[in-house]
Coordinates of C-alpha atoms in Angstrom, one line a residue:
M183 CA 27.9 159.1 111.4
E184 CA 28.5 158.4 107.6
D185 CA 31.2 161.0 106.2
I186 CA 29.9 163.2 103.1
A187 CA 32.7 165.7 103.1
K188 CA 36.1 166.9 104.7
V189 CA 37.6 170.0 105.0
V190 CA 41.3 170.7 106.4
L191 CA 41.6 173.7 108.6
E192 CA 44.9 175.7 108.2
N193 CA 43.7 179.4 107.4
E194 CA 41.2 181.3 106.8
M195 CA 40.5 180.3 103.1
D196 CA 39.6 177.0 104.5
L197 CA 37.2 178.6 106.9
I198 CA 35.4 179.8 103.8
I199 CA 35.4 176.6 102.0
A200 CA 34.0 175.0 105.6
H201 CA 31.4 177.3 105.6
K202 CA 30.2 177.0 101.7
R203 CA 30.4 172.9 102.3
S204 CA 28.5 173.0 105.4
M205 CA 25.6 175.3 103.7
K206 CA 25.7 172.9 100.5
L207 CA 25.1 170.1 102.9
A208 CA 22.4 171.2 104.8
E209 CA 20.9 172.5 101.4
L210 CA 20.9 168.9 99.9
L211 CA 19.4 167.7 103.4
G212 CA 16.3 170.0 102.6
L213 CA 17.0 172.2 105.4
S214 CA 15.6 176.0 105.1
L215 CA 17.8 178.8 104.1
S216 CA 18.0 180.2 107.9
A217 CA 18.6 176.6 109.2
Q218 CA 21.5 176.0 106.6
T219 CA 23.0 179.6 107.6
S220 CA 22.6 178.8 111.6
F221 CA 24.4 175.0 110.8
A222 CA 27.0 176.7 108.9
T223 CA 27.8 179.8 111.2
A224 CA 27.9 177.0 113.9
V225 CA 30.5 175.1 112.1
S226 CA 32.6 178.5 111.3
E227 CA 32.7 179.6 114.8
V228 CA 34.3 176.3 116.2
A229 CA 36.3 175.7 112.8
R230 CA 37.7 179.3 113.7
N231 CA 38.9 178.1 117.1
T232 CA 40.8 175.3 115.3
I233 CA 42.9 177.9 113.1
E234 CA 43.2 180.7 115.5
N235 CA 45.3 177.9 118.0
G236 CA 47.3 177.6 115.1
K237 CA 47.0 173.7 115.2
S238 CA 46.4 171.7 112.2
G239 CA 42.7 169.9 112.2
Y240 CA 40.2 169.0 110.0
L241 CA 36.0 169.2 109.6
V242 CA 34.3 166.1 108.7
L243 CA 30.6 166.4 107.5
G244 CA 28.2 163.7 107.5
V245 CA 24.7 162.6 108.7
D246 CA 23.5 160.6 111.2
G247 CA 20.8 158.1 109.7
N248 CA 19.6 156.3 113.1
K249 CA 16.5 158.1 114.2
V250 CA 16.1 158.8 117.9
N251 CA 12.4 157.5 119.0
K252 CA 12.1 156.8 115.1
Q253 CA 11.5 160.8 114.5
I254 CA 14.8 162.6 114.5
Q255 CA 17.7 162.7 111.9
F256 CA 21.0 164.7 112.2
I257 CA 23.3 166.4 110.0
V258 CA 26.7 166.2 112.0
A259 CA 29.8 168.4 111.6
S260 CA 33.1 166.9 113.6
I261 CA 35.6 169.5 113.8
K262 CA 39.1 167.7 115.2
N263 CA 41.6 169.9 116.7
G264 CA 45.5 169.0 116.9
K265 CA 47.5 167.7 119.9
N266 CA 47.9 170.5 122.7
S267 CA 45.1 172.7 120.5
G268 CA 44.5 174.4 123.9
T269 CA 41.3 175.4 125.8
N270 CA 39.9 178.1 124.0
L271 CA 36.9 177.1 122.8
N272 CA 34.9 180.6 122.7
G273 CA 33.4 179.7 119.4
L274 CA 31.5 176.7 120.7
E275 CA 29.7 179.0 123.1
Y276 CA 27.9 180.4 120.3
A277 CA 27.8 177.6 118.5
K278 CA 25.8 175.3 120.8
K279 CA 23.0 177.6 120.6
L280 CA 22.6 177.6 117.2
V281 CA 22.5 173.4 117.0
N282 CA 20.2 171.0 118.5
K283 CA 23.1 169.3 120.4
F284 CA 26.5 169.0 121.0
S285 CA 29.6 166.8 122.2
V286 CA 33.2 167.7 123.1
S287 CA 35.9 165.0 123.6
T288 CA 39.7 164.7 124.0
N289 CA 41.6 161.2 123.0
K290 CA 44.7 159.8 124.5
N291 CA 46.7 162.2 122.2
S292 CA 45.2 165.3 123.5
E293 CA 43.5 165.7 120.3
T294 CA 40.0 167.5 120.9
L295 CA 36.9 166.5 119.0
V296 CA 33.8 168.8 118.9
E297 CA 30.4 167.5 117.1
L298 CA 27.7 169.4 116.3
F299 CA 24.2 168.3 115.6
Y300 CA 21.3 169.8 113.4
A301 CA 18.3 168.3 113.1
I302 CA 16.9 166.9 109.5
P303 CA 13.4 167.2 108.5
P304 CA 11.9 163.6 108.9
H305 CA 10.7 163.0 105.6
I306 CA 14.5 163.5 103.9
K307 CA 15.3 160.0 103.0
I308 CA 18.8 158.7 103.9
D309 CA 20.3 155.7 102.4
M310 CA 23.6 154.8 100.8
S311 CA 22.6 155.4 97.3
Q312 CA 21.7 158.9 98.7
R313 CA 25.1 159.2 100.5
D314 CA 27.0 158.1 97.5
E315 CA 25.2 160.7 95.7
W316 CA 25.9 163.8 97.9
R317 CA 30.0 162.5 97.9
T318 CA 29.8 162.7 94.2
I319 CA 28.3 166.2 94.0
F320 CA 31.0 167.4 96.5
R321 CA 33.6 165.9 95.0
N322 CA 32.6 167.4 91.4
E323 CA 31.3 170.5 92.4
P324 CA 33.4 173.2 90.7
A325 CA 35.7 175.1 93.0
F326 CA 34.7 178.7 93.6
S327 CA 38.4 180.0 94.1
P328 CA 41.9 179.5 93.0
Y329 CA 42.7 178.7 96.6
E330 CA 40.0 176.0 96.4
E331 CA 41.3 174.2 93.4
I332 CA 44.6 174.3 94.3
R333 CA 43.6 172.6 97.8
R334 CA 41.3 170.1 95.9
Q335 CA 44.4 169.1 93.7
N336 CA 46.9 168.8 96.7
E337 CA 44.2 166.4 98.6
R338 CA 44.1 164.4 95.5
L339 CA 47.7 164.3 95.2
Q340 CA 48.0 163.3 98.8
E341 CA 45.3 160.7 98.3
L342 CA 47.3 159.2 95.4
S343 CA 50.3 159.4 97.6
A344 CA 48.6 157.4 100.5
Q345 CA 47.2 155.1 97.6
L346 CA 50.8 154.7 96.2
Q347 CA 52.1 153.8 99.9
K348 CA 49.4 151.6 100.5
S349 CA 50.3 150.0 97.3
E350 CA 53.8 149.7 97.8
A351 CA 53.3 148.2 101.3
Q352 CA 50.9 145.6 100.0
Y353 CA 53.6 144.9 97.4
K354 CA 56.5 144.5 100.1
M355 CA 53.8 142.4 102.2
L356 CA 53.2 140.0 99.8
T357 CA 56.8 139.7 98.4
N358 CA 57.5 138.9 101.9
S359 CA 55.2 136.5 102.5
L360 CA 55.9 134.4 99.5
P361 CA 58.6 131.7 100.2
L362 CA 60.7 133.4 97.0
M363 CA 63.7 135.7 96.8
I364 CA 62.5 138.6 94.8
F365 CA 64.5 141.8 94.0
S366 CA 64.1 144.7 91.3
L367 CA 66.7 146.1 89.1
N368 CA 66.6 149.4 87.3
T369 CA 68.0 149.7 83.7
A370 CA 71.6 149.9 84.8
G371 CA 71.4 146.7 86.5
L372 CA 71.4 148.3 90.2
V373 CA 69.5 146.6 92.8
V374 CA 66.5 148.9 94.1
Y375 CA 64.2 146.7 96.0
A376 CA 65.0 143.3 97.7
N377 CA 62.4 141.1 99.8
E378 CA 63.3 140.1 103.4
W379 CA 63.7 136.7 102.0
L380 CA 66.9 137.7 100.1
Q381 CA 68.4 139.7 102.9
R382 CA 67.9 137.0 105.5
Y383 CA 69.2 134.3 102.9
T384 CA 72.6 136.1 102.0
G385 CA 73.1 138.4 105.1
E386 CA 73.5 141.4 102.5
T387 CA 71.8 144.4 102.2
I388 CA 71.0 146.4 99.0
E389 CA 73.7 148.6 99.4
S390 CA 76.5 145.5 99.9
L391 CA 74.7 143.7 96.8
N392 CA 75.3 147.0 94.6
T393 CA 78.9 147.8 96.0
D394 CA 79.8 144.2 95.8
K395 CA 78.5 143.3 92.6
W396 CA 76.6 140.5 94.4
K397 CA 80.4 138.7 94.1
Q398 CA 80.5 137.5 97.9
I399 CA 77.4 135.2 97.7
V400 CA 78.1 133.8 93.8
H401 CA 79.6 130.7 93.8
P402 CA 83.1 131.9 92.0
S403 CA 82.3 129.3 89.3
D404 CA 79.1 131.1 88.1
Y405 CA 80.0 134.5 88.7
D406 CA 81.1 135.5 85.3
A407 CA 77.9 134.2 83.6
F408 CA 75.8 135.9 86.5
I409 CA 77.2 139.3 86.4
L410 CA 76.4 140.0 82.9
F411 CA 72.7 140.7 84.5
F412 CA 74.2 143.5 86.3
N413 CA 76.7 145.0 83.9
N414 CA 73.9 146.9 81.8
K415 CA 74.0 144.4 79.1
I416 CA 70.5 142.9 79.6
P417 CA 69.0 143.0 76.1
Q418 CA 65.9 145.4 76.8
E419 CA 63.7 143.5 74.1
A420 CA 64.5 139.9 76.0
A421 CA 60.8 138.9 77.3
S422 CA 62.7 137.3 79.8
I423 CA 66.1 135.8 80.9
K424 CA 66.9 132.5 83.3
M425 CA 70.0 131.1 84.5
Q426 CA 71.2 128.9 87.1
A427 CA 74.1 129.9 89.6
R428 CA 75.2 128.8 93.2
I429 CA 74.2 131.2 96.2
K430 CA 75.8 131.2 99.2
Q431 CA 73.6 130.7 102.1
K432 CA 74.1 133.1 105.2
D433 CA 73.5 130.5 107.7
N434 CA 76.0 127.9 106.9
D435 CA 78.1 129.0 104.0
D436 CA 77.0 126.5 101.7
H437 CA 76.5 127.4 98.2
L438 CA 73.3 125.9 96.9
W439 CA 71.7 125.9 93.1
H440 CA 69.0 128.4 92.3
Q441 CA 67.2 129.3 89.2
V442 CA 67.7 133.2 88.6
S443 CA 64.8 134.7 86.6
L444 CA 64.5 138.1 85.0
S445 CA 61.5 139.7 83.7
P446 CA 61.0 143.0 82.1
F447 CA 58.6 145.7 83.4
L448 CA 57.0 148.0 80.8
N449 CA 54.8 151.1 80.8
D450 CA 52.0 152.0 78.6
R451 CA 54.4 152.6 75.8
S452 CA 56.4 149.7 76.0
E453 CA 59.2 151.5 77.6
L454 CA 61.4 149.3 80.0
Q455 CA 61.0 150.7 83.5
Y456 CA 62.8 148.2 85.5
W457 CA 63.5 144.2 85.9
I458 CA 61.8 142.0 88.2
G459 CA 64.2 139.0 89.3
Y460 CA 63.3 135.8 91.4
L461 CA 65.9 133.5 92.8
V462 CA 64.1 130.0 93.4
D463 CA 66.1 127.0 95.2
I464 CA 66.6 124.3 92.8
H465 CA 69.3 122.5 94.7
A466 CA 67.6 119.6 95.2
Q467 CA 66.2 119.5 91.7
K468 CA 70.0 120.0 90.6
I469 CA 71.3 117.0 92.7
Y470 CA 68.4 114.8 91.2
E471 CA 69.5 115.7 87.5
E472 CA 73.1 115.0 88.2
T473 CA 71.9 111.7 89.7
L474 CA 70.3 110.8 86.7
K475 CA 72.9 112.1 84.3
D476 CA 75.2 109.3 86.2
N477 CA 72.7 106.9 86.4
F478 CA 73.9 105.1 83.4
E479 CA 77.2 104.7 84.8
L480 CA 76.1 103.7 88.0
K481 CA 73.8 100.8 86.5
Q482 CA 76.8 99.8 84.6
V483 CA 78.8 99.4 87.5
Q484 CA 75.8 97.9 89.4
E485 CA 75.7 95.1 86.5
E486 CA 79.4 94.7 87.0
L487 CA 79.2 94.0 91.0
S488 CA 76.4 92.0 90.1
E489 CA 78.4 90.1 87.7
H490 CA 81.2 89.4 90.1
Q491 CA 79.2 89.0 93.3
E492 CA 78.8 85.3 92.4
Q493 CA 82.4 85.0 91.7
L494 CA 83.4 87.1 94.9
E495 CA 80.9 84.9 97.1
K496 CA 82.9 81.8 95.5
Y497 CA 86.1 83.0 96.4
I498 CA 85.1 83.9 100.2
V499 CA 84.0 80.7 100.6
E500 CA 87.1 79.1 99.2
L501 CA 89.2 81.4 101.3
N502 CA 87.4 80.5 104.2
Q503 CA 87.7 76.8 103.3
S504 CA 91.4 77.4 102.9
N505 CA 91.8 79.4 105.9
F506 CA 90.1 76.3 108.0
E507 CA 92.3 73.8 106.3
L508 CA 95.5 75.8 106.9
Q509 CA 94.4 76.0 110.4
Q510 CA 93.9 72.5 110.7
F511 CA 97.1 71.6 108.9
A512 CA 99.3 73.9 111.4
F513 CA 97.4 72.2 114.2
V514 CA 98.2 68.7 113.3
A515 CA 101.5 69.4 111.7
S516 CA 102.6 71.1 114.9
H517 CA 101.5 68.0 117.0
D518 CA 103.1 65.5 114.8
L519 CA 106.2 67.5 114.5
Q520 CA 106.1 67.5 118.2
E521 CA 106.7 63.6 118.7
P522 CA 110.0 63.5 116.7
V523 CA 111.3 66.4 118.2
R524 CA 110.7 65.0 121.6
K525 CA 112.3 61.5 120.5
L526 CA 115.2 63.5 119.4
M527 CA 115.5 65.6 122.7
F528 CA 115.0 62.3 124.7
Y529 CA 117.6 60.2 122.8
S530 CA 120.4 63.0 122.4
D531 CA 120.0 63.7 126.1
Y532 CA 120.3 59.9 126.7
L533 CA 123.6 59.7 124.7
L534 CA 125.0 62.7 126.4
K535 CA 124.3 61.4 130.2
R536 CA 125.2 57.4 129.3
Y537 CA 127.5 57.6 127.0
D538 CA 129.8 60.8 127.3
D539 CA 132.8 59.0 128.4
K540 CA 132.7 56.6 125.4
M541 CA 132.7 59.3 122.8
D542 CA 135.4 61.9 121.5
G543 CA 135.2 65.6 121.7
K544 CA 133.8 65.9 118.5
G545 CA 130.6 63.4 119.0
I546 CA 129.6 65.2 122.3
E547 CA 129.8 68.4 120.7
Y548 CA 127.8 67.2 117.8
L549 CA 124.9 65.9 120.4
K550 CA 125.0 68.9 122.2
L551 CA 124.4 70.7 118.9
I552 CA 121.3 68.4 118.3
H553 CA 120.1 68.6 121.8
S554 CA 120.0 72.4 121.3
V555 CA 118.5 72.8 117.7
S556 CA 115.7 70.2 118.9
G557 CA 114.8 72.4 122.0
R558 CA 114.3 75.6 119.7
M559 CA 112.5 73.4 117.1
R560 CA 110.0 72.4 119.9
T561 CA 109.8 76.0 121.2
L562 CA 109.2 77.2 117.5
I563 CA 106.3 74.4 117.1
K564 CA 104.5 75.3 120.2
D565 CA 104.7 79.0 119.7
L566 CA 103.4 78.1 116.1
L567 CA 100.7 76.3 117.3
A568 CA 99.8 78.9 120.2
F569 CA 99.5 81.3 117.1
S570 CA 97.6 79.3 114.9
Q571 CA 94.9 78.6 117.7
I572 CA 93.9 82.4 118.1
S573 CA 90.6 82.5 116.3
K574 CA 88.6 85.8 116.4
T575 CA 85.4 83.4 115.7
E576 CA 86.1 81.2 118.8
I577 CA 86.2 83.7 121.4
A578 CA 83.7 84.3 123.7
F579 CA 84.1 87.9 125.5
N580 CA 83.6 88.3 128.9
H581 CA 84.1 91.1 131.8
V582 CA 87.8 90.1 132.7
D583 CA 89.6 91.9 135.6
L584 CA 93.3 93.0 134.5
N585 CA 94.5 92.9 138.2
S586 CA 93.5 89.1 138.3
V587 CA 95.0 88.5 134.5
A588 CA 98.7 90.2 136.0
R589 CA 98.6 88.1 139.3
Y590 CA 98.3 84.8 137.2
A591 CA 100.9 85.7 134.3
L592 CA 103.3 86.4 137.2
Q593 CA 102.5 82.9 138.7
D594 CA 103.2 81.2 135.2
L595 CA 106.7 83.1 135.3
Q596 CA 107.6 82.9 138.8
L597 CA 110.7 80.7 138.2
A598 CA 112.3 83.1 135.2
I599 CA 111.2 86.1 137.6
E600 CA 113.4 84.6 140.4
E601 CA 116.0 83.4 138.1
K602 CA 116.6 86.9 137.0
K603 CA 115.8 88.8 140.3
A604 CA 113.4 90.7 138.6
V605 CA 111.4 93.7 140.1
I606 CA 108.0 93.9 138.8
N607 CA 105.3 96.5 140.1
I608 CA 101.8 96.9 139.1
Q609 CA 99.5 99.5 139.3
S610 CA 95.7 99.4 139.9
L611 CA 94.6 98.0 136.4
P612 CA 90.8 98.1 135.0
S613 CA 88.1 95.6 134.1
V614 CA 87.6 95.0 129.9
E615 CA 85.7 93.0 127.8
G616 CA 87.7 90.4 126.5
D617 CA 89.1 86.8 126.7
E618 CA 90.8 85.8 130.0
S619 CA 93.2 83.3 128.7
L620 CA 94.3 85.5 125.6
L621 CA 94.7 88.5 127.8
R622 CA 97.2 86.8 130.3
Q623 CA 99.0 85.6 127.2
L624 CA 99.4 88.9 126.1
F625 CA 100.8 89.9 129.4
E626 CA 103.0 86.8 129.7
N627 CA 104.5 87.7 126.2
I628 CA 105.2 91.3 126.8
I629 CA 106.6 90.3 130.4
T630 CA 108.8 87.7 129.3
N631 CA 110.1 89.6 126.3
S632 CA 111.2 92.4 129.1
L633 CA 113.1 89.5 131.1
K634 CA 114.9 88.4 127.9
Y635 CA 116.4 91.6 126.9
S636 CA 117.4 92.6 130.2
R637 CA 120.8 94.3 130.5
N638 CA 123.7 92.1 132.1
G639 CA 124.3 92.8 135.7
V640 CA 121.4 94.9 136.1
P641 CA 118.4 93.2 138.0
P642 CA 115.3 93.7 135.3
E643 CA 112.7 95.9 136.5
I644 CA 109.0 96.1 135.0
N645 CA 106.6 99.0 135.9
I646 CA 102.7 98.1 134.6
S647 CA 100.3 101.0 134.9
C648 CA 97.4 102.2 133.1
K649 CA 95.8 105.4 132.1
Q650 CA 92.7 106.5 129.8
V651 CA 93.0 107.7 126.5
E652 CA 89.9 108.8 125.0
N653 CA 87.8 105.8 125.0
N654 CA 90.4 103.5 125.5
H655 CA 92.5 102.0 128.3
E656 CA 96.1 102.1 127.5
I657 CA 98.1 99.4 129.7
I658 CA 101.9 100.6 129.6
F659 CA 104.8 98.2 130.1
A660 CA 108.0 100.0 130.7
D661 CA 111.2 98.0 131.6
N662 CA 114.6 98.8 131.9
G663 CA 116.3 96.6 129.4
I664 CA 118.6 97.0 126.6
G665 CA 116.1 98.7 124.6
F666 CA 116.3 99.1 120.9
E667 CA 116.3 101.7 118.1
E668 CA 113.1 103.5 117.6
K669 CA 113.2 103.0 113.7
Y670 CA 112.6 98.9 114.1
A671 CA 109.7 99.6 116.2
P672 CA 106.9 98.5 113.6
Q673 CA 109.2 95.4 112.9
I674 CA 109.3 93.8 116.3
F675 CA 105.4 92.7 115.9
K676 CA 105.7 90.7 112.7
L677 CA 106.4 86.8 112.3
F678 CA 109.7 85.8 112.7
Q679 CA 111.2 89.2 112.8
R680 CA 114.0 89.1 115.3
L681 CA 116.6 92.5 116.2
H682 CA 119.3 90.2 117.6
A683 CA 121.4 86.9 116.8
R684 CA 120.0 83.7 118.1
D685 CA 123.3 83.1 119.8
Q686 CA 122.7 86.1 121.9
Y687 CA 118.8 85.9 122.9
E688 CA 116.9 82.8 122.5
G689 CA 113.4 82.8 121.0
T690 CA 111.3 82.3 117.6
G691 CA 110.0 85.8 116.9
L692 CA 106.4 84.6 117.2
G693 CA 105.8 86.3 120.9
L694 CA 105.0 89.5 120.2
A695 CA 103.5 88.5 116.9
I696 CA 101.0 87.1 119.0
C697 CA 100.5 90.0 121.1
L698 CA 99.6 92.0 118.0
K699 CA 97.0 89.5 117.2
I700 CA 95.2 89.1 120.5
V701 CA 95.3 92.9 120.6
E702 CA 93.6 93.2 117.2
I703 CA 91.0 90.4 118.2
H704 CA 90.0 92.8 121.1
K705 CA 89.8 95.7 118.7
G706 CA 92.6 97.4 120.2
S707 CA 96.1 98.3 119.3
I708 CA 99.8 97.7 120.4
R709 CA 102.9 99.8 119.6
A710 CA 106.6 100.2 121.5
T711 CA 109.1 103.0 122.0
S712 CA 112.5 102.8 123.1
S713 CA 116.1 104.0 122.7
E714 CA 118.9 101.8 122.6
G715 CA 120.2 100.9 126.1
K716 CA 117.2 103.0 128.0
G717 CA 114.7 100.3 128.1
A718 CA 111.5 100.0 125.7
N719 CA 107.9 101.0 126.7
F720 CA 105.0 98.7 125.4
F721 CA 101.6 100.4 125.0
V722 CA 98.5 98.2 124.6
S723 CA 95.7 99.9 124.1
L724 CA 92.1 98.5 124.5
P725 CA 88.3 99.5 124.3
I726 CA 86.7 100.7 127.4
R727 CA 83.4 99.0 126.0
T728 CA 83.8 96.7 123.1
V729 CA 80.8 96.7 120.9

């Protein structure tokens, strides 16, 4: 059915309008006066039921241009009763006697629809232009009473309201579909509309934006300039206003740069109605601009770096050559120095054994002093040679069992351990990636250090254990020796550093320095804790997997 006219059914006055428009449509369709009266009466009877039931309904008048058997067309009246309108259809009993056919149906909302069909003469032409003409006649037909005029004005207002609501819904749908933050300000600078993008990005509502004056989301450094927009200080003659500000993102609290734009919306008399605002993310562009701004200085630095690159590479080559020559010198010098030292020790020892009865006490004392000094010199040369031979570039890392390393270290130190009557307890130790010979030297140096600095009359006790600290194995060497003051802990790992006089404890001050170098080559660390007279603890940290 094609709709031609519609009448809301609320009271008796509406019933009169329904009867009049039914007569009018029947007249336009060429029905006789009696046929017009029959159709309008049938419509009035059914419409009266709707009004008497007290439920709002409406009448739709139209035509059914689909001919049945290519002969019959109908004028149609559809009367819809409101929800739960009851079963009082007495008017239908009379109305169905006046029309050619009818139908009654109820939808899922319990609304009743009554359709009345009255045949139209076959010669009546019904097409789109004809239906549009009839609609225009009903729209422009003068009102026959003040009530009908008021009803028409009310219907027009309702249509206009529906159009406005539809337009507003379309505007909201459009602004929400654009990947852009859009808002509106009234002339007082208050937000009256904000699309979903703005509320989702900032996490703020229109009420909170107006209450806090955007303070929660605008970067403090940009706020003073930004808030001028909202303090009723916008020049109303301005075509548009733009600025840049950092706006906080709800998800991560980052302030990103945005372009803030305001454009006035004017009425037909060029009077300001409100402002339309946009927030556009320009953070990437801003960063790019700042990068370009610093590009000149960056190029200068690059040019300076390029100029010094060759000189730096030259220095590196010279330094590597110098280090290589220094290692060669240390190695050769240590070997060359060992021969005269050995001779000094040999001859001084020979003189002490063969001619001690032929020398006075002073001479024997001097020979003993020469022998002792030569021994210290030999130990120093030996340690220097060991230190110079530790080179990171020459080490091949393998899978090393520290339990095996500890056993071999104890075998090498067996005489010193027995002489001191030391007790060494070793818990289960892990395997690491490293150089086995260097790790054995590490264990020997630390154990030797604990044996050397044991307390008089107290057998040394050394406990070796391990625990995992984050991604490292921490090997702990705990002894019951003389210990040292905690403030000297960093000093003991430096070359030639000693905490005690040479006549108290022998040594060159290289043992722990060698330990530090070995641990650093293995990408680990070493530290010590102690208190005087209460032993010392050495902590060696080695990576669980060395990359």
